[in-house]
Short mmCIF file of C-alpha atoms in Angstrom, two decimals:
data_model
loop_
_atom_site.label_atom_id
_atom_site.label_comp_id
_atom_site.label_asym_id
_atom_site.label_seq_id
_atom_site.Cartn_x
_atom_site.Cartn_y
_atom_site.Cartn_z
CA MET J 187 -91.53 74.32 -45.37
CA THR J 188 -91.79 71.69 -48.07
CA GLY J 189 -89.30 70.27 -50.50
CA ARG J 190 -85.63 70.55 -50.56
CA GLU J 191 -83.78 73.77 -50.87
CA GLU J 192 -80.59 74.21 -52.90
CA PRO J 193 -77.49 75.29 -51.15
CA PRO J 194 -76.41 78.87 -51.58
CA GLU J 195 -73.51 77.89 -53.80
CA GLY J 196 -75.80 76.07 -56.16
CA PRO J 197 -76.55 72.42 -56.89
CA PRO J 198 -73.76 69.82 -56.64
CA ASP J 199 -71.75 68.95 -59.73
CA ASN J 200 -72.18 65.14 -59.28
CA PRO J 201 -75.78 64.34 -59.07
CA GLY J 202 -76.56 60.84 -57.90
CA GLY J 203 -73.64 60.65 -55.34
CA GLU J 204 -74.67 59.99 -51.84
CA ASP J 205 -77.95 61.61 -52.56
CA GLU J 206 -78.98 58.24 -53.99
CA TYR J 207 -78.98 56.70 -50.50
CA ARG J 208 -80.70 59.59 -48.73
CA SER J 209 -83.94 57.78 -49.05
CA LEU J 210 -82.50 54.72 -47.21
CA VAL J 211 -83.07 54.81 -43.48
CA PHE J 212 -81.47 52.15 -41.16
CA ASP J 213 -83.58 51.83 -38.15
CA GLU J 214 -82.27 50.61 -34.81
CA SER J 215 -83.55 47.02 -35.20
CA PHE J 216 -81.71 46.61 -38.51
CA VAL J 217 -78.42 47.77 -37.02
CA ARG J 218 -78.70 45.39 -34.09
CA ALA J 219 -79.53 42.49 -36.35
CA ALA J 220 -76.45 43.08 -38.55
CA ARG J 221 -73.73 40.32 -38.04
CA LEU J 222 -70.08 41.29 -38.25
CA GLN J 223 -67.74 38.55 -39.56
CA GLU J 224 -63.93 38.77 -39.45
CA PHE J 225 -61.92 36.35 -41.55
CA SER J 226 -59.14 34.30 -39.88
CA ALA J 227 -55.50 34.58 -40.88
CA GLN J 228 -55.67 31.27 -42.75
CA GLU J 229 -58.71 32.47 -44.66
CA ARG J 230 -57.04 35.76 -45.43
CA MET J 231 -53.90 33.93 -46.77
CA GLY J 232 -55.98 31.89 -49.14
CA GLY J 233 -54.03 28.97 -50.72
CA HIS J 234 -50.54 29.97 -49.53
CA ALA J 235 -48.25 27.39 -47.78
CA ARG J 236 -48.23 27.20 -43.99
CA ALA J 237 -45.37 28.98 -42.23
CA VAL J 238 -45.07 26.52 -39.32
CA ARG J 239 -45.11 22.74 -38.96
CA SER J 240 -48.33 21.25 -37.74
CA LEU J 241 -48.38 19.33 -34.48
CA PRO J 242 -48.51 15.53 -34.65
CA GLY J 243 -51.84 13.91 -34.31
CA ARG J 244 -53.06 11.73 -31.53
CA GLY J 245 -51.91 8.57 -33.23
CA SER J 246 -48.20 9.51 -33.14
CA ARG J 247 -48.42 10.48 -29.47
CA ARG J 248 -49.44 6.97 -28.55
CA HIS J 249 -46.08 5.56 -29.77
CA ARG J 250 -43.95 7.66 -27.36
CA PRO J 251 -44.75 5.81 -24.09
CA ARG J 252 -44.11 2.48 -25.80
CA ALA J 253 -40.65 3.58 -27.00
CA GLY J 254 -39.76 4.89 -23.54
CA ILE J 255 -40.83 1.64 -21.88
CA ALA J 256 -38.75 -0.37 -24.34
CA LEU J 257 -35.67 1.80 -23.62
CA VAL J 258 -36.08 1.33 -19.84
CA VAL J 259 -36.38 -2.45 -20.30
CA LEU J 260 -33.20 -2.57 -22.39
CA ILE J 261 -31.24 -0.58 -19.76
CA ALA J 262 -32.49 -2.90 -17.01
CA LEU J 263 -31.46 -5.98 -18.98
CA ALA J 264 -27.98 -4.55 -19.63
CA PHE J 265 -27.50 -3.75 -15.93
CA ALA J 266 -28.64 -7.24 -14.91
CA ALA J 267 -26.21 -8.81 -17.38
CA ALA J 268 -23.32 -6.73 -16.02
CA VAL J 269 -24.13 -7.77 -12.45
CA TYR J 270 -24.35 -11.42 -13.46
CA LEU J 271 -21.03 -11.34 -15.26
CA GLY J 272 -19.45 -9.64 -12.24
CA PHE J 273 -20.50 -12.47 -9.97
CA ARG J 274 -19.35 -14.99 -12.55
CA ASN J 275 -15.74 -13.69 -12.56
CA PRO J 276 -13.58 -16.60 -13.82
CA TYR J 277 -10.48 -15.36 -11.98
CA PRO J 278 -10.18 -16.55 -8.36
CA THR J 279 -10.10 -13.86 -5.70
CA PRO J 280 -6.80 -14.00 -3.73
CA VAL J 281 -7.20 -15.02 -0.12
CA ALA J 282 -6.26 -12.21 2.26
CA ARG J 283 -3.35 -13.18 4.49
CA ARG J 284 -2.61 -11.89 7.94
CA ALA J 285 1.02 -11.64 9.08
CA GLU J 286 1.91 -13.79 12.06
CA PRO J 287 4.06 -12.60 15.00
CA LEU J 288 7.83 -12.82 14.62
CA ARG J 289 9.49 -15.69 16.47
CA THR J 290 13.05 -14.91 17.59
CA THR J 291 15.98 -16.91 18.98
CA VAL J 292 19.05 -14.95 20.10
CA ILE J 293 22.07 -16.99 21.24
CA PRO J 294 25.14 -15.31 22.79
CA LEU J 295 28.50 -16.79 21.87
CA ALA J 296 31.07 -16.82 24.68
CA PRO J 297 34.85 -16.65 23.94
CA GLU J 298 37.13 -19.34 25.32
CA GLY J 299 39.72 -16.80 26.50
CA ARG J 300 40.36 -13.10 26.41
CA VAL J 301 39.06 -11.13 23.50
CA PRO J 302 41.93 -10.18 21.17
CA GLY J 303 42.40 -6.50 20.36
CA GLY J 304 44.19 -4.39 17.81
CA THR J 305 43.58 -1.66 15.29
CA ALA J 306 40.32 -1.76 13.43
CA GLU J 307 42.07 -1.90 10.06
CA SER J 308 44.27 -4.85 10.95
CA LEU J 309 41.44 -6.79 12.56
CA LEU J 310 39.22 -6.35 9.53
CA ASP J 311 41.89 -6.88 6.87
CA ASP J 312 43.70 -9.78 8.51
CA GLY J 313 40.92 -11.41 10.50
CA PRO J 314 38.31 -14.00 9.54
CA ALA J 315 36.24 -11.39 7.66
CA ALA J 316 39.10 -10.27 5.40
CA ALA J 317 37.51 -11.87 2.34
CA HIS J 318 34.10 -10.39 3.01
CA ALA J 319 32.78 -7.37 1.15
CA THR J 320 32.09 -4.04 2.83
CA GLY J 321 28.62 -2.77 3.55
CA ALA J 322 25.68 -3.39 1.22
CA SER J 323 27.97 -4.87 -1.45
CA GLY J 324 28.24 -7.95 0.76
CA ILE J 325 24.51 -8.63 0.36
CA ASN J 326 24.28 -10.01 -3.15
CA LEU J 327 21.05 -10.87 -4.89
CA PRO J 328 20.79 -14.31 -6.49
CA SER J 329 19.92 -14.82 -10.13
CA VAL J 330 16.30 -13.90 -10.63
CA ARG J 331 13.96 -16.35 -12.32
CA ARG J 332 10.23 -16.39 -12.46
CA THR J 333 8.35 -18.93 -10.39
CA LYS J 334 5.03 -20.64 -11.08
CA ASN J 335 2.96 -17.74 -9.74
CA PHE J 336 5.42 -14.80 -9.63
CA SER J 337 7.03 -12.96 -12.52
CA ASP J 338 10.69 -11.98 -12.83
CA SER J 339 9.96 -8.41 -11.80
CA GLN J 340 7.98 -9.50 -8.73
CA VAL J 341 10.79 -11.79 -7.57
CA ALA J 342 13.34 -9.02 -8.12
CA MET J 343 11.23 -6.53 -6.14
CA ALA J 344 10.83 -9.00 -3.27
CA LEU J 345 14.59 -9.61 -3.09
CA THR J 346 15.28 -5.88 -3.22
CA THR J 347 12.91 -5.28 -0.31
CA VAL J 348 14.66 -7.97 1.74
CA LYS J 349 18.06 -6.46 0.95
CA ASP J 350 16.86 -3.03 2.04
CA TYR J 351 15.69 -4.54 5.31
CA LEU J 352 19.06 -6.20 5.91
CA VAL J 353 20.95 -3.01 5.10
CA ASN J 354 18.77 -0.86 7.37
CA SER J 355 18.72 -3.32 10.27
CA SER J 356 22.37 -4.49 10.14
CA LEU J 357 24.50 -1.79 8.47
CA ASP J 358 22.94 1.60 9.23
CA PRO J 359 25.07 3.33 11.94
CA ASP J 360 22.05 5.33 13.14
CA VAL J 361 20.21 2.07 13.83
CA ILE J 362 23.18 0.13 15.23
CA THR J 363 24.34 2.67 17.79
CA GLY J 364 21.95 5.62 17.49
CA GLY J 365 18.71 4.08 18.64
CA VAL J 366 16.87 4.94 15.41
CA VAL J 367 14.22 2.39 14.42
CA ARG J 368 12.20 4.14 11.70
CA PRO J 369 14.27 2.80 8.72
CA VAL J 370 13.46 -0.75 9.86
CA GLY J 371 9.85 -0.30 10.99
CA ARG J 372 8.70 1.32 7.76
CA LEU J 373 9.53 -1.86 5.81
CA LEU J 374 7.34 -4.12 7.96
CA ASP J 375 3.86 -5.40 7.23
CA PRO J 376 1.32 -3.30 9.19
CA ASP J 377 0.23 -6.45 11.06
CA GLN J 378 3.68 -6.60 12.70
CA THR J 379 4.00 -2.91 13.54
CA ALA J 380 2.53 -3.22 17.04
CA GLN J 381 4.84 -6.12 17.89
CA PHE J 382 7.85 -4.23 16.56
CA ASP J 383 7.03 -1.09 18.55
CA ARG J 384 6.62 -3.06 21.75
CA SER J 385 9.91 -4.88 21.13
CA MET J 386 11.70 -1.56 20.81
CA GLU J 387 10.03 0.09 23.80
CA SER J 388 9.71 -2.85 26.21
CA PRO J 389 11.89 -5.75 25.04
CA ALA J 390 11.28 -9.10 26.71
CA ALA J 391 12.81 -12.57 26.54
CA ASP J 392 9.59 -14.26 25.47
CA GLY J 393 10.59 -15.23 21.96
CA GLU J 394 8.46 -12.50 20.39
CA HIS J 395 9.57 -9.15 21.78
CA SER J 396 13.35 -9.19 21.56
CA ALA J 397 14.67 -6.05 19.89
CA THR J 398 17.80 -7.88 18.75
CA GLY J 399 15.65 -10.26 16.73
CA TRP J 400 14.48 -7.40 14.54
CA LEU J 401 17.78 -5.54 14.18
CA VAL J 402 21.40 -5.28 15.34
CA ARG J 403 21.66 -2.86 18.25
CA PHE J 404 24.43 -1.90 20.68
CA ASP J 405 24.15 0.27 23.75
CA PRO J 406 25.70 3.62 22.68
CA ALA J 407 26.68 4.29 26.28
CA GLU J 408 28.98 1.26 26.25
CA VAL J 409 30.39 0.77 22.74
CA GLU J 410 30.79 2.56 19.45
CA LEU J 411 31.98 1.70 15.97
CA ALA J 412 35.76 1.82 15.66
CA ASP J 413 35.46 1.67 11.87
CA PRO J 414 32.44 2.55 9.73
CA ASP J 415 33.28 -0.28 7.34
CA ILE J 416 31.14 -3.26 8.32
CA ARG J 417 31.90 -6.55 6.61
CA ALA J 418 29.00 -8.66 5.30
CA HIS J 419 28.84 -12.07 3.71
CA GLY J 420 26.02 -14.52 3.04
CA THR J 421 23.31 -15.79 0.74
CA LEU J 422 19.73 -15.10 -0.26
CA THR J 423 17.37 -17.81 -1.47
CA TYR J 424 13.72 -17.71 -2.45
CA ALA J 425 10.86 -20.10 -3.16
CA GLU J 426 7.09 -20.05 -3.28
CA ALA J 427 5.33 -20.67 0.03
CA GLY J 428 1.94 -20.70 -1.68
CA SER J 429 0.23 -19.49 -4.80
CA ASP J 430 0.14 -15.94 -3.41
CA THR J 431 3.20 -15.89 -1.13
CA LEU J 432 6.93 -15.78 -1.73
CA GLU J 433 9.40 -16.89 0.95
CA VAL J 434 12.91 -15.44 1.11
CA VAL J 435 15.60 -16.79 3.44
CA SER J 436 18.67 -14.72 4.27
CA ASP J 437 21.77 -16.11 5.97
CA HIS J 438 24.41 -13.45 6.55
CA THR J 439 27.33 -12.85 8.88
CA PHE J 440 28.15 -9.27 9.84
CA THR J 441 31.47 -8.29 11.39
CA TYR J 442 31.86 -5.04 13.36
CA ALA J 443 34.97 -3.34 14.71
CA LEU J 444 34.02 -1.92 18.13
CA ARG J 445 35.70 0.05 20.89
CA PRO J 446 34.63 1.41 24.29
CA ALA J 447 32.41 4.47 24.24
CA VAL J 448 34.53 6.63 26.59
CA PRO J 449 35.20 10.36 26.31
CA GLY J 450 38.65 11.52 25.26
CA PRO J 451 41.19 9.96 22.90
CA HIS J 452 41.03 6.23 22.17
CA ARG J 453 43.87 3.78 21.97
CA ALA J 454 44.66 2.85 18.41
CA ASP J 455 44.86 -0.82 19.32
CA GLY J 456 41.80 -0.80 21.55
CA ALA J 457 39.40 -2.17 18.94
CA SER J 458 37.97 -5.67 18.80
CA LEU J 459 35.71 -7.62 16.47
CA PHE J 460 32.12 -8.54 17.10
CA THR J 461 30.30 -11.02 14.86
CA VAL J 462 26.57 -11.40 14.31
CA ARG J 463 25.08 -14.17 12.22
CA ARG J 464 21.45 -13.60 11.26
CA VAL J 465 19.24 -16.23 9.62
CA LEU J 466 15.93 -14.58 8.77
CA HIS J 467 12.82 -15.96 7.08
CA PHE J 468 10.66 -13.46 5.21
CA LEU J 469 7.21 -13.82 3.67
CA LEU J 470 5.91 -11.45 1.00
CA ASP J 471 2.53 -11.59 -0.72
CA ARG J 472 1.64 -9.63 -3.83
CA GLU J 473 0.47 -6.63 -1.85
CA ASP J 474 3.72 -6.59 0.16
CA ILE J 475 5.78 -6.74 -3.01
CA ARG J 476 3.82 -3.90 -4.56
CA LEU J 477 4.09 -1.70 -1.46
CA HIS J 478 7.77 -2.50 -0.74
CA ARG J 479 7.22 -4.14 2.63
CA LEU J 480 7.63 -7.61 4.16
CA GLU J 481 6.80 -9.93 7.04
CA VAL J 482 9.68 -11.21 9.17
CA ARG J 483 8.52 -14.73 10.00
CA SER J 484 11.43 -15.95 12.13
CA ALA J 485 14.87 -14.74 13.26
CA TYR J 486 17.72 -16.94 14.43
CA VAL J 487 20.64 -14.86 15.73
CA GLN J 488 24.10 -15.84 17.03
CA ALA J 489 26.25 -12.99 18.35
CA GLY J 490 29.58 -12.80 20.17
CA PRO J 491 31.81 -12.44 22.00
CA GLN J 492 29.34 -12.12 24.89
CA SER J 493 28.88 -13.71 28.27
CA CYS J 494 26.28 -16.44 28.50
CA SER J 495 24.60 -14.69 31.42
CA THR J 496 24.16 -11.45 29.49
CA VAL J 497 20.60 -10.37 28.71
CA THR J 498 20.49 -9.44 25.05
CA THR J 499 16.80 -8.78 24.48
CA GLY J 500 17.15 -4.99 24.32
CA ALA J 501 20.70 -4.67 22.96
CA LEU J 502 23.76 -6.83 22.34
CA ARG J 503 26.46 -6.64 25.06
CA PRO J 504 29.85 -7.18 23.42
CA LEU J 505 32.97 -8.19 25.34
CA LEU J 506 35.62 -5.73 24.19
CA ALA J 507 39.37 -6.16 23.79
CA GLY J 508 41.11 -7.81 26.75
CA ARG J 509 37.94 -8.98 28.45
CA GLN J 510 36.75 -12.52 28.95
CA ALA J 511 33.42 -14.17 29.62
CA ASP J 512 32.30 -14.80 33.17
CA THR J 513 32.13 -18.34 34.43
CA ARG J 514 28.42 -18.30 34.98
CA GLY J 515 26.25 -20.21 32.58
CA PRO J 516 23.16 -18.91 30.83
CA ALA J 517 20.34 -17.57 32.93
CA GLY J 518 18.15 -20.38 34.20
CA THR J 519 14.40 -20.67 34.39
CA ASP J 520 12.09 -21.85 37.11
CA PRO J 521 9.69 -24.55 35.85
CA TYR J 522 7.29 -23.70 38.68
CA ALA J 523 7.17 -20.01 37.82
CA LYS J 524 4.16 -18.59 36.03
CA GLY J 525 4.27 -16.65 32.82
CA VAL J 526 6.13 -17.17 29.56
CA PRO J 527 9.12 -19.55 29.85
CA THR J 528 12.47 -17.78 29.33
CA ALA J 529 15.00 -20.58 29.04
CA ALA J 530 18.27 -19.19 27.69
CA LEU J 531 20.73 -20.72 25.25
CA CYS J 532 24.43 -20.08 24.86
CA GLY J 533 27.24 -21.21 22.58
CA THR J 534 31.01 -21.09 22.34
CA LEU J 535 32.60 -18.63 19.96
CA GLY J 536 34.94 -20.54 17.66
CA ILE J 537 36.17 -19.21 14.32
CA THR J 538 36.64 -22.10 11.87
CA SER J 539 35.75 -20.65 8.47
CA PRO J 540 34.90 -17.21 7.12
CA THR J 541 32.06 -18.72 5.13
CA PRO J 542 28.88 -19.46 7.05
CA GLY J 543 27.51 -22.97 6.91
CA PRO J 544 24.00 -24.03 5.87
CA PRO J 545 21.28 -22.04 7.57
CA PRO J 546 19.34 -23.77 10.32
CA ARG J 547 15.70 -24.34 9.58
CA SER J 548 13.37 -22.76 12.06
CA PRO J 549 10.75 -25.22 13.32
CA ASP J 550 7.87 -22.92 12.45
CA ALA J 551 9.29 -21.49 9.22
CA SER J 552 8.07 -24.44 7.17
CA ARG J 553 4.46 -23.91 8.11
CA SER J 554 2.20 -22.39 5.52
CA PRO J 555 1.06 -18.83 6.24
CA ARG J 556 -2.20 -18.39 8.10
CA SER J 557 -5.11 -17.12 6.09
CA ARG J 558 -7.39 -14.34 7.15
CA PRO J 559 -10.89 -15.50 8.08
#
């Protein structure tokens, strides 16, 4: 068969369509050699603007490490300057001070005859303490003025702390006859706490561990208060003991109406007076003032009527109405004995004036406070 036959429906209406390419034959080698090329997105977009920001070149990346190094150097220089200025602090650092042990002297005062008795009201209102104030009102603060190194408020706080100590240790009934010690101990410098606790638990006549040097205490098994009104009279003075220490000296006389601690009814006229004069030296540094505490540097106590032979390290031993002192002198000491010397002192109770005289100066109270190493 030769030639090309027409389809049954006749020749196509559009001659020259795809019949024009019937003569073209693409062999296998031509197809393999054909190269397909696909345009990129940028080429397809033509001259349109880019949708994202281009990354920086290599030149800008080189500046980053240099900027980071410069920032680290600046931080190091600032830290070094702060350290240098800290060591070059122009204000002097206060020297830490350690509280010294309390030195106590307790002297019993013996009556010349029998102890007079009466009602508590008459003894207090008509006796030598009639002009004295009652309770804490008898402990008056002096006029407050700033010192060279302490402000008005610091001086006032120091005096208030001393007054609180005097009230708690001389006027609190729970302390005087109840055996309570917490109100007094909480006001002490922590360096004196161990000495205070030992003085309360195991008092000794060694000049450092006498309970009656810290506070006024009676044996509740022997005496009790016949009247809760305790008369007080005295003075408070203050002065600098150093650039960082304030010294306060208190000189007060306390008068108590006592009676025997016996069960059952008491005689109305069975009361008697007992007088305690306390001269205390206190030291307070800035930390003590801020924390409402103090150091009791020395205590000089005179108390009577008592017998000279009475041991008063743990509690005072009053002679009550109608009694008189024994004829024995103060307890002696053996110079050949070992241990701490315990020489006793005693005085005679004589009422000459309701106003106490000038306070005695303790030998060690004038020494400057010891500094911590």
